[in-house]
Tab-separated table of C-alpha atoms in Angstrom:
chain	number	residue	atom	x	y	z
A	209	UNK	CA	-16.170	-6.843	-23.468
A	210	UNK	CA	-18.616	-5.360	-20.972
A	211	UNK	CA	-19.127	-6.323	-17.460
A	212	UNK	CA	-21.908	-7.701	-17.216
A	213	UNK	CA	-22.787	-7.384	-13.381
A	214	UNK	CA	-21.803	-3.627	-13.462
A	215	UNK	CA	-22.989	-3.016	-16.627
A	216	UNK	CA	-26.294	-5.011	-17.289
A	217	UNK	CA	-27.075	-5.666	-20.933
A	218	UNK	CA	-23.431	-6.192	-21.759
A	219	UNK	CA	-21.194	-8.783	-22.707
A	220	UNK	CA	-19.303	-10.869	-20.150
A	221	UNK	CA	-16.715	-13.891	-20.285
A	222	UNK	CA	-19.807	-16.530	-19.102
A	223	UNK	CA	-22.126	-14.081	-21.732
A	224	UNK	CA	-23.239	-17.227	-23.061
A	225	UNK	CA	-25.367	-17.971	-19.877
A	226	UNK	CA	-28.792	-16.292	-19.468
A	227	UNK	CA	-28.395	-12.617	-17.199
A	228	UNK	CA	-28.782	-13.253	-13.392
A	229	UNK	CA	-27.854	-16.430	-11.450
A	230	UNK	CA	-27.185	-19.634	-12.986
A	231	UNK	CA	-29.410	-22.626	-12.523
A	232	UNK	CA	-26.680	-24.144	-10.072
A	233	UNK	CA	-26.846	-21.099	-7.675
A	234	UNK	CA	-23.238	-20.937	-8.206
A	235	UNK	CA	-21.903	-16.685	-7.927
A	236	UNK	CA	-21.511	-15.857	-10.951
A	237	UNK	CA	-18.169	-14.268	-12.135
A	238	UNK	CA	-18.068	-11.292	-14.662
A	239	UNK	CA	-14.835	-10.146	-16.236
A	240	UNK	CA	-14.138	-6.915	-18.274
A	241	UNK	CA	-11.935	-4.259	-19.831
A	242	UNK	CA	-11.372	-0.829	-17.921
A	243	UNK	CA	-13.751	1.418	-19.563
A	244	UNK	CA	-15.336	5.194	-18.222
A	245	UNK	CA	-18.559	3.037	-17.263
A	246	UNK	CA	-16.763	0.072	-15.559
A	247	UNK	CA	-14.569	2.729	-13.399
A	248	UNK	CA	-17.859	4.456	-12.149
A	249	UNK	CA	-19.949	1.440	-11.332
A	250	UNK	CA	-16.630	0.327	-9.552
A	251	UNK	CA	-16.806	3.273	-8.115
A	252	UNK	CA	-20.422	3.166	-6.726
A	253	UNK	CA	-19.668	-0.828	-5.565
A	254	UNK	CA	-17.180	0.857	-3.510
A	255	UNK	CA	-19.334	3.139	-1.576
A	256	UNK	CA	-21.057	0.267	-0.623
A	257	UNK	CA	-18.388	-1.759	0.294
A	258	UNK	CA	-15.259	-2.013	2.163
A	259	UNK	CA	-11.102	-2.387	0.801
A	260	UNK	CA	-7.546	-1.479	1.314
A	261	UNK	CA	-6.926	1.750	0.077
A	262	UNK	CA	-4.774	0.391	-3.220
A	263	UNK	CA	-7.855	-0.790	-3.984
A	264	UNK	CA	-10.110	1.896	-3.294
A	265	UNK	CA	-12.374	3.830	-6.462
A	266	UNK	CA	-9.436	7.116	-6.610
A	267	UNK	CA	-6.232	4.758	-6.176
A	268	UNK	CA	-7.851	2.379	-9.024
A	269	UNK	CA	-8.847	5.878	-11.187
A	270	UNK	CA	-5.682	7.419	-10.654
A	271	UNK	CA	-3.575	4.512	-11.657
A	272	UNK	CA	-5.408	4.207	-15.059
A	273	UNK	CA	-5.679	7.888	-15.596
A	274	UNK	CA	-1.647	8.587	-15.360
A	275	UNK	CA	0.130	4.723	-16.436
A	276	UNK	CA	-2.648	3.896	-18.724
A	277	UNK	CA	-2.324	-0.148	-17.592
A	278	UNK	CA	-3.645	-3.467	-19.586
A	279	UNK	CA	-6.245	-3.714	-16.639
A	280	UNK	CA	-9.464	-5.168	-16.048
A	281	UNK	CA	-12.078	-5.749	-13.511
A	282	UNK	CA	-13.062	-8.843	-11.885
A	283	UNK	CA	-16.787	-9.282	-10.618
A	284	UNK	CA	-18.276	-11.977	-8.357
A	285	UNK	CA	-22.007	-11.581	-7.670
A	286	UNK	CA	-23.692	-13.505	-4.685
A	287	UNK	CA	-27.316	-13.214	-3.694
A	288	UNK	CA	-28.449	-9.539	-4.179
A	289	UNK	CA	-25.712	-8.191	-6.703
A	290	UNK	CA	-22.026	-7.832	-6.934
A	291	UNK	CA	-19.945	-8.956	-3.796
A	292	UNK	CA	-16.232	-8.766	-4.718
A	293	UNK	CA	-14.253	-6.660	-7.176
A	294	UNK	CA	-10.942	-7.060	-8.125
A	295	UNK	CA	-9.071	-4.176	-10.390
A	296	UNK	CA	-5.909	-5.574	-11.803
A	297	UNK	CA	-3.456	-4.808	-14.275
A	298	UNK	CA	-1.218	-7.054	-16.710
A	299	UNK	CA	2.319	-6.789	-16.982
A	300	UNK	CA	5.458	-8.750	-18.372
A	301	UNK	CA	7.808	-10.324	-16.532
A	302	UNK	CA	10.068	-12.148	-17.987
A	303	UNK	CA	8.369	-14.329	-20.192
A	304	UNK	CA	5.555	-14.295	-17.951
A	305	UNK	CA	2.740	-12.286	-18.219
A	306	UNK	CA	0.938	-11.595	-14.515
A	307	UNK	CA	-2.290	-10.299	-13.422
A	308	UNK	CA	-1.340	-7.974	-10.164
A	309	UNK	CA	-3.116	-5.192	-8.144
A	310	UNK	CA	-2.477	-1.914	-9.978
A	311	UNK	CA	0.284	0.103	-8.178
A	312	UNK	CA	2.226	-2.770	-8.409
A	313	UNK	CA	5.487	-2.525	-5.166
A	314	UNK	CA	3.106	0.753	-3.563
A	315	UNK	CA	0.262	-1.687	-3.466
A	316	UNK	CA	0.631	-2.628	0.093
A	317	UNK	CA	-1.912	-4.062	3.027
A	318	UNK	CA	-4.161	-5.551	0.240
A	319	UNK	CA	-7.606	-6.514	0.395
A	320	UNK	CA	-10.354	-6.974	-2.506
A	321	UNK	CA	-13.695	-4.645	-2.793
A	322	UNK	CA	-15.835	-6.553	-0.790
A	323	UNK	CA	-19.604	-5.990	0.285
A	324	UNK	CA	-19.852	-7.052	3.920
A	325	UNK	CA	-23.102	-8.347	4.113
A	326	UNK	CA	-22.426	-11.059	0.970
A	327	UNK	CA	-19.437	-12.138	2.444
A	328	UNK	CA	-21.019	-15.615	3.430
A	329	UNK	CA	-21.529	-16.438	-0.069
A	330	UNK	CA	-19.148	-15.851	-1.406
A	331	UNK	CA	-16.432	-18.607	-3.983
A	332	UNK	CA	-13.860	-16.606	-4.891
A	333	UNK	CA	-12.407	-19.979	-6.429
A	334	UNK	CA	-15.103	-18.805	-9.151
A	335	UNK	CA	-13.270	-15.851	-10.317
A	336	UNK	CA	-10.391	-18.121	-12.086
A	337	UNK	CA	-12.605	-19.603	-14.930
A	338	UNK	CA	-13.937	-16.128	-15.701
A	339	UNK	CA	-10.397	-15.037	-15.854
A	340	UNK	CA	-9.426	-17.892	-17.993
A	341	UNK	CA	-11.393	-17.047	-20.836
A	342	UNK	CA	-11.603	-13.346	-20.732
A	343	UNK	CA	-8.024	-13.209	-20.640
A	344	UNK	CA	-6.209	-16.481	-21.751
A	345	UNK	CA	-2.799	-14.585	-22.000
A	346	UNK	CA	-1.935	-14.350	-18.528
A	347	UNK	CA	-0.079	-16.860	-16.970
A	348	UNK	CA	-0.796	-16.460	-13.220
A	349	UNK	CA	-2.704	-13.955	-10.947
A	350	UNK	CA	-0.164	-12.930	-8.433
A	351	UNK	CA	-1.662	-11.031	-5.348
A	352	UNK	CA	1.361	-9.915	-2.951
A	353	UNK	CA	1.345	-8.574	0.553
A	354	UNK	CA	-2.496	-9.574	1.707
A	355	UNK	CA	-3.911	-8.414	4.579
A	356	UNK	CA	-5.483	-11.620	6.461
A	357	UNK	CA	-8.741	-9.515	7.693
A	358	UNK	CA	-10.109	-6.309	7.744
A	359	UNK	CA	-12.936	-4.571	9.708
A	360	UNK	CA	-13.223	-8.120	10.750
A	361	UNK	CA	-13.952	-9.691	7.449
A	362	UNK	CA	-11.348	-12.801	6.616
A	363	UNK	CA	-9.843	-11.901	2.946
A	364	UNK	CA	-11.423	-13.955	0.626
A	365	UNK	CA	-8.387	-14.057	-0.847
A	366	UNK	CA	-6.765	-16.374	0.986
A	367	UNK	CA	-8.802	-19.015	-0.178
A	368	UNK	CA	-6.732	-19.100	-2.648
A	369	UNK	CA	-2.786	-20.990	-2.464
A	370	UNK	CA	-0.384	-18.685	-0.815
A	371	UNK	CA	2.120	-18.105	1.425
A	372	UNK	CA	3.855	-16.157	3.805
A	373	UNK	CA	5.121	-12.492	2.244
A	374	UNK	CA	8.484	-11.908	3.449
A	375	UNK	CA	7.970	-9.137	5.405
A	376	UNK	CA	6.019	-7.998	8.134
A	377	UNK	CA	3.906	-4.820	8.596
A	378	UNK	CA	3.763	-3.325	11.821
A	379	UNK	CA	1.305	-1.062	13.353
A	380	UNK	CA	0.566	0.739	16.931
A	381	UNK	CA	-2.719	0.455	18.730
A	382	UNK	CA	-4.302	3.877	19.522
A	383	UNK	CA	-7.376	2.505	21.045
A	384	UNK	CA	-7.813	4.726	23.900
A	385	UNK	CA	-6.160	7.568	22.641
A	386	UNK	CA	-2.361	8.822	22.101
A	387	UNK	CA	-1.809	8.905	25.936
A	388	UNK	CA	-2.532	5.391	26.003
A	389	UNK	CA	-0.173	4.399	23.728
A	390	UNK	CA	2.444	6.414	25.163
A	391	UNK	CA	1.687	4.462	28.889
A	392	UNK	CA	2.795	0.995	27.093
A	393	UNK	CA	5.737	2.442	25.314
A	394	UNK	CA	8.005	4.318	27.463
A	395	UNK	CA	6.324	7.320	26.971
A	396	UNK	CA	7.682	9.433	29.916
A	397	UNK	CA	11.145	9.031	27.975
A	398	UNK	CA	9.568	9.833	24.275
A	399	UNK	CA	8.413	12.749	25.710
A	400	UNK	CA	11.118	14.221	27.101
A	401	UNK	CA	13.133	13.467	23.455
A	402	UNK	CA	10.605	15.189	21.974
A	403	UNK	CA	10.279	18.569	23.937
A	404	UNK	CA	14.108	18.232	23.154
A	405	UNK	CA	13.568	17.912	19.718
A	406	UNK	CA	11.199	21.019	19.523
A	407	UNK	CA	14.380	23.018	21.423
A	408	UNK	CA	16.701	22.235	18.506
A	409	UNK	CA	14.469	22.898	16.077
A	410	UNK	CA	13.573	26.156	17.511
A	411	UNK	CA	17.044	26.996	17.642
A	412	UNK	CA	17.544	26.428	13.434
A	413	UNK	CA	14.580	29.021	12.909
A	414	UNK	CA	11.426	27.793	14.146
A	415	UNK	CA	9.344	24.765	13.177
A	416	UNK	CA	5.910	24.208	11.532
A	417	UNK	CA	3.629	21.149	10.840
A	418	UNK	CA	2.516	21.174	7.213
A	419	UNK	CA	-1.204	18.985	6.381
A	420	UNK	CA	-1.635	19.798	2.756
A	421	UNK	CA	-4.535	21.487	1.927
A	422	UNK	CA	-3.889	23.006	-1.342
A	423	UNK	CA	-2.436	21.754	-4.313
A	424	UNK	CA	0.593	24.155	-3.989
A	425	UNK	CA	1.319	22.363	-0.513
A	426	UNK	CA	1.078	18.899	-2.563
A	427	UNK	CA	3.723	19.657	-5.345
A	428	UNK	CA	5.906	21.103	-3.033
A	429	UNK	CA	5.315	18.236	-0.417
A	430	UNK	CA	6.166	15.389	-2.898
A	431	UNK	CA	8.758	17.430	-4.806
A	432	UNK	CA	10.872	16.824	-1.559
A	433	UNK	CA	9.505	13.402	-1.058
A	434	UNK	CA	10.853	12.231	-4.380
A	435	UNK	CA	14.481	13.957	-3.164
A	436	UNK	CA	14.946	12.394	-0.352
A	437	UNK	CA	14.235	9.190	-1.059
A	438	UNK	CA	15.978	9.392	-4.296
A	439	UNK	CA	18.918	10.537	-2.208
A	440	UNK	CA	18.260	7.415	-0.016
A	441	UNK	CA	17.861	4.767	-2.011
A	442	UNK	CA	21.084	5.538	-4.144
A	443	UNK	CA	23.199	5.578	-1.328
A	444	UNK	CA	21.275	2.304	0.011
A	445	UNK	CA	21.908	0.631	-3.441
A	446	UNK	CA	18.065	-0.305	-3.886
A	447	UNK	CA	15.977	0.980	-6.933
A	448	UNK	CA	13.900	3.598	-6.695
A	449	UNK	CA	10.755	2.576	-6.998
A	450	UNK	CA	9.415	6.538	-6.750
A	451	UNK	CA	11.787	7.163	-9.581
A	452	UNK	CA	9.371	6.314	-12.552
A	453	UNK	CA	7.763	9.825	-13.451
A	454	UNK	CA	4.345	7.379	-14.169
A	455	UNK	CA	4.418	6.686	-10.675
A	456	UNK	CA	5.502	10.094	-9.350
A	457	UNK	CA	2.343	11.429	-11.871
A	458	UNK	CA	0.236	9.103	-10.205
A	459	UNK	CA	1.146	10.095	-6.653
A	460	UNK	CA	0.477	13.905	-7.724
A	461	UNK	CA	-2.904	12.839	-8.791
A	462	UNK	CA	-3.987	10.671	-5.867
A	463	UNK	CA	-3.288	13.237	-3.140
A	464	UNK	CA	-4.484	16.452	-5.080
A	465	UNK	CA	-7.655	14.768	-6.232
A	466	UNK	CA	-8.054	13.724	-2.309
A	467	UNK	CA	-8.233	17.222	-1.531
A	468	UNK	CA	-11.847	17.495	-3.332
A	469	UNK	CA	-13.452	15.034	-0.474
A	470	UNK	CA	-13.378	16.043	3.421
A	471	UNK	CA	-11.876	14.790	4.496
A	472	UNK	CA	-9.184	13.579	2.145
A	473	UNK	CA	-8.353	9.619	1.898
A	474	UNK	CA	-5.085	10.119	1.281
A	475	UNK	CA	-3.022	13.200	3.056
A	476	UNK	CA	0.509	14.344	3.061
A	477	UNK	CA	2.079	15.625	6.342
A	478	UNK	CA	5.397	17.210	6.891
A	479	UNK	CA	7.976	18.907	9.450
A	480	UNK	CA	9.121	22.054	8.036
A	481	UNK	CA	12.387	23.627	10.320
A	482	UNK	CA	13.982	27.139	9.149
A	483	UNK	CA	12.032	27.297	6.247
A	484	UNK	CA	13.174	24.151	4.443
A	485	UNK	CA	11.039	20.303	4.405
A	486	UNK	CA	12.730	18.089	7.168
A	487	UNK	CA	10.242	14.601	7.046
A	488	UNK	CA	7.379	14.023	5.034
A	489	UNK	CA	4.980	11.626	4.536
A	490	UNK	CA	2.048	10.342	3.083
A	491	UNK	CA	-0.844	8.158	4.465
A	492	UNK	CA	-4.344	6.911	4.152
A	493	UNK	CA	-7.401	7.048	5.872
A	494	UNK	CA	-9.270	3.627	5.636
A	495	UNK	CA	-11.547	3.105	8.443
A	496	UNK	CA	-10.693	3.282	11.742
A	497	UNK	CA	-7.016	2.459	10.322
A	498	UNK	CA	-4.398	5.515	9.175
A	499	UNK	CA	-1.692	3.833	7.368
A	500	UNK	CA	1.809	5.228	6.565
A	501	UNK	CA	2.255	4.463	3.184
A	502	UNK	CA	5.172	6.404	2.447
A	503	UNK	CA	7.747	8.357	4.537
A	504	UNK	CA	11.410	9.827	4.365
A	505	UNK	CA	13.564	12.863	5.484
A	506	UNK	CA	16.404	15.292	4.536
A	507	UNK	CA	20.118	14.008	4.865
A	508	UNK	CA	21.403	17.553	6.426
A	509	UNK	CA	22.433	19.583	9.041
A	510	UNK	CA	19.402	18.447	11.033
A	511	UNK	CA	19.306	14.378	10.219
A	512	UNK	CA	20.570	13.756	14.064
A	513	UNK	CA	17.626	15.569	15.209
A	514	UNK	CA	15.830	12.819	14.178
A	515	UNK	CA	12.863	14.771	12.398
A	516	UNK	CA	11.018	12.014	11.136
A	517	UNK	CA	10.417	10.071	14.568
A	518	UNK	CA	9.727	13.940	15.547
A	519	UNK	CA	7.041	13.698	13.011
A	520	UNK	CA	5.507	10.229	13.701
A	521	UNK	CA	5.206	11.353	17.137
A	522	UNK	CA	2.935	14.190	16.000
A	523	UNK	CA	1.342	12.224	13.375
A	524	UNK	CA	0.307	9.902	15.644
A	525	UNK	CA	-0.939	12.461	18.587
A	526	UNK	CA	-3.156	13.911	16.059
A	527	UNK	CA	-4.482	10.520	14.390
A	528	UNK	CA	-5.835	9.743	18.125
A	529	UNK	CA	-7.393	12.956	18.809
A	530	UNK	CA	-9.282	12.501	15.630
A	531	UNK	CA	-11.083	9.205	16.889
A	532	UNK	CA	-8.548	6.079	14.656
A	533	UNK	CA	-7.714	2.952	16.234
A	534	UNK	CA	-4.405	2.118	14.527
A	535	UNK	CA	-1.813	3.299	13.205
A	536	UNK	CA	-0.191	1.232	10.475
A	537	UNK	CA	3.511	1.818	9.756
A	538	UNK	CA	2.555	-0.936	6.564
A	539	UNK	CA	5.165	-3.395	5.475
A	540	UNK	CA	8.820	-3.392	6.695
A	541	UNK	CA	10.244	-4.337	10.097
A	542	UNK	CA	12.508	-0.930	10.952
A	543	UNK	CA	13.380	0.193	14.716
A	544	UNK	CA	11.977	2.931	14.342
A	545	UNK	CA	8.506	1.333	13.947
A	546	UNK	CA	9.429	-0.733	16.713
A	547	UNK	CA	9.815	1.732	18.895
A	548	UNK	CA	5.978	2.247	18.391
A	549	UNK	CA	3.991	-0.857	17.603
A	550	UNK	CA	2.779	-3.807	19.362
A	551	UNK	CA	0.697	-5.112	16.569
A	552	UNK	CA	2.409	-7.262	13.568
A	553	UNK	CA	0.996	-8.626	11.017
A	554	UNK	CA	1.993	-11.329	8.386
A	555	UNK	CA	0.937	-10.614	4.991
A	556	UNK	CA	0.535	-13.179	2.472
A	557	UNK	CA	1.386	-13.691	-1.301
A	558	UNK	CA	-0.989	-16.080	-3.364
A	559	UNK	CA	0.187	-16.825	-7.024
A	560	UNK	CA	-2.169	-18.936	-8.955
A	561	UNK	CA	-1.263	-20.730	-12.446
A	562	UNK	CA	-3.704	-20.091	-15.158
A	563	UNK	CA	-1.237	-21.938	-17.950
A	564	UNK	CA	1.329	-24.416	-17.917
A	565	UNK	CA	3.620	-22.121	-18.111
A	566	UNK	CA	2.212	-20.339	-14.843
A	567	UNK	CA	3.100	-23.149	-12.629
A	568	UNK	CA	6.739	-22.501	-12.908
A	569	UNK	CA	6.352	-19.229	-12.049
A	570	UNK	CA	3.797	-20.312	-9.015
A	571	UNK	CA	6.934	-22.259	-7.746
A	572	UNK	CA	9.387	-19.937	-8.041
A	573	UNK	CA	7.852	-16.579	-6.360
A	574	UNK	CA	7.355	-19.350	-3.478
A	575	UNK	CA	10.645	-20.278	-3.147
A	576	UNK	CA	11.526	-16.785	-3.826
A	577	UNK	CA	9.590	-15.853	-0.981
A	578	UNK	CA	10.878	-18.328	0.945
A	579	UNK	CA	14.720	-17.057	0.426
A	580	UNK	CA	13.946	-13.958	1.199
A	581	UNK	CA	12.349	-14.339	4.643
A	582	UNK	CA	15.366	-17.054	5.576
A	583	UNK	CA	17.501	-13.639	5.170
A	584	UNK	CA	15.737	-11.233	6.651
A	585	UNK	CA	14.721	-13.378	9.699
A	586	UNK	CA	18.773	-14.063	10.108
A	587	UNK	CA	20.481	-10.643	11.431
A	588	UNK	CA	23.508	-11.979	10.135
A	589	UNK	CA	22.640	-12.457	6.815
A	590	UNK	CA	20.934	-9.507	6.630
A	591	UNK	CA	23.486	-7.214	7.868
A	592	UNK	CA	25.663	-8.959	4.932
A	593	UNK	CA	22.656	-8.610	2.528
A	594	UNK	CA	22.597	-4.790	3.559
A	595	UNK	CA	26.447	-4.449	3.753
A	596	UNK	CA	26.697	-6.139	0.273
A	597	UNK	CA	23.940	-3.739	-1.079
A	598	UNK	CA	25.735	-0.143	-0.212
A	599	UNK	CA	29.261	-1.150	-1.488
A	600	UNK	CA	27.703	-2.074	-5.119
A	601	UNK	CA	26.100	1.379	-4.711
A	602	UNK	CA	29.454	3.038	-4.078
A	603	UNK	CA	31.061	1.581	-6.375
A	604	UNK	CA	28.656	2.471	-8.794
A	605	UNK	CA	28.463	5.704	-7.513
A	606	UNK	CA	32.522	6.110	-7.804
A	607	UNK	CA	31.807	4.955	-11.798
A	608	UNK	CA	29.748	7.280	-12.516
């Protein structure tokens, strides 16, 4: 099955109507398989248009090149052509089978493909129908973690049942520049921690910033990545969801093919002291937005130097010297984001039933959702939650 709007001529799941608009002047929604020619008309939609990076043309291309997911695209035209994409992928869970933004957990800060200047007309609501019948084996689109605006364009989205996602994301403001920031957040003091910082490091043989440029600085960059936060998330008793070698293929792909545009949408920074990776991270480049999607350091000899809040600091400094606005820490509420940000945002989950069977699961993520924030909003719960967590990973770690 062929898209239709991004593929004229083809066949569609509403291929029984005449091309172009229907007689109602309803949008009309196109659904299709991934295929080479979808992937590049998706592509030149999104040079037109604006999106969260998980949803950007190399995230979606990267995805399918390395997992190889049960995907499909997700048209809606308006007046003058397409005006919202949606690339998702079906998986199982449980006995449920779900329509979800490809990247799944790293998906994060989500927003559609959307064409600003069709926003106005567009239904969204018109999408489920086409959906429906192109794929009646799916039992509910579930959209998690939505961002409730970008650029200043309301996610469509949201028209859509949802509810609260149980954590927040939390970003600084850099309007104004690094120096500004620093004025509202007791910079005088982050200062002087840092010029301490660059002492100590000095001391264990010399420190040096790493942007990777070249695909040698990428392998090595994520080879420590996947260390440390395999070393972390053992000892924290949570899954590693950078474990999978799909994912850690797709990760290798999405920041060396970023190296081919200037400048890259997608960049890995790092703290290198004595010759070994201290902090890394990765981030995006959407807009006038950087966002941390990804971050950890090395449990050693240098941990209390605090190298990662070393290397926010500089991330940060040279994110407002380049011209951003924000800086997004994306979702989690840590201290050490809060030692930063001002801005929080609540994302939002929308699961919509396509079958009978969908509706239970509608229900449950909600209440799911709803369990989880009760927890996390409750310090004492959560320090039990946490506390709970790391002793079933020692003992796990003692059994093995």
């Amino acid at each position: 099955m062929i898209d239709a709007a991004m593929s004229p001529g083809g066949q569609s799941a509403n291929s029984d109507r005449p091309a172009g608009r229907p007689q109602s002047g309803r949008p009309r929604p196109t659904v299709s398989v991934l295929s080479s020619d979808s992937l590049s008309a998706y592509a030149e939609l999104a040079r037109r248009g604006v999106c969260a990076p998980p949803q950007s043309a190399l995230w979606i291309e990267e995805w399918v090149a390395t997992t190889g997911p049960d995907g499909f695209l997700a048209v809606l035209e308006a007046e003058g052509g397409p005006a919202c994409a949606l690339a998702l992928e079906v998986i199982r869970s449980g006995p449920f089978r779900i329509a979800r933004f490809m990247g799944g957990r790293h998906a994060n800060g989500n927003f559609p493909l959307l064409v600003p200047d069709a926003t106005a007309s567009i239904e969204i609501e018109a999408m489920l129908p086409a959906i429906r019948a192109a794929r009646p084996d799916i039992d509910a689109l579930v959209l998690e973690r939505l961002l409730p605006d970008l650029d200043g364009l309301p996610n469509p989205l949201l028209r859509f049942p949802h509810f609260p996602s149980p954590n927040l994301a939390l970003a600084a403001n850099l309007e104004g520049g690094f120096d500004a920031l620093l004025s509202r957040v007791s910079g005088k003091r982050k200062r002087k921690k840092h010029r301490s910082q660059m002492r100590k490091f000095e001391a264990a043989g010399g420190f040096r910033l790493i942007e990777a440029s070249t695909p040698e600085e990428v392998s090595r960059l994520l080879d420590a990545f996947f260390a440390m936060k395999e070393y972390r998330f053992r000892n924290m008793g949570i899954a590693n969801v950078f474990g999978d070698v799909e994912v850690q293929n797709f990760f290798r792909s999405l920041f060396l093919d970023a190296l081919r545009e200037n400048p890259p949408p997608f960049v890995l920074h790092a703290l290198e002291v004595g010759g070994t990776l201290r902090a890394v991270t990765g981030s995006a480049r959407a807009g006038k937005r950087i966002v941390c999607e990804f971050g950890a350091i090395a449990k050693d000899e240098l941990a209390h130097a605090s190298p990662g809040d070393f290397l926010f600091f500089e991330n940060m400094g040279k994110a407002g010297r380049q011209g951003f606005e924000i800086f997004d820490f994306s979702v989690g509420d840590e201290p050490y984001k809060r030692l930063w940000c001002e801005i929080e945002t609540r994302h939002f989950d929308v699961a919509v039933p396509l079958t009978p069977k969908g509706r239970i699961l509608a229900g449950a993520l909600q209440m799911k959702a709803a369990a989880k924030s009760y927890v996390k909003n409750s310090p004492a719960m959560w320090r039990l939650a946490k506390m709970l967590r790391r002793s079933a990973a020692g003992n796990q770690t003692a059994q093995d």
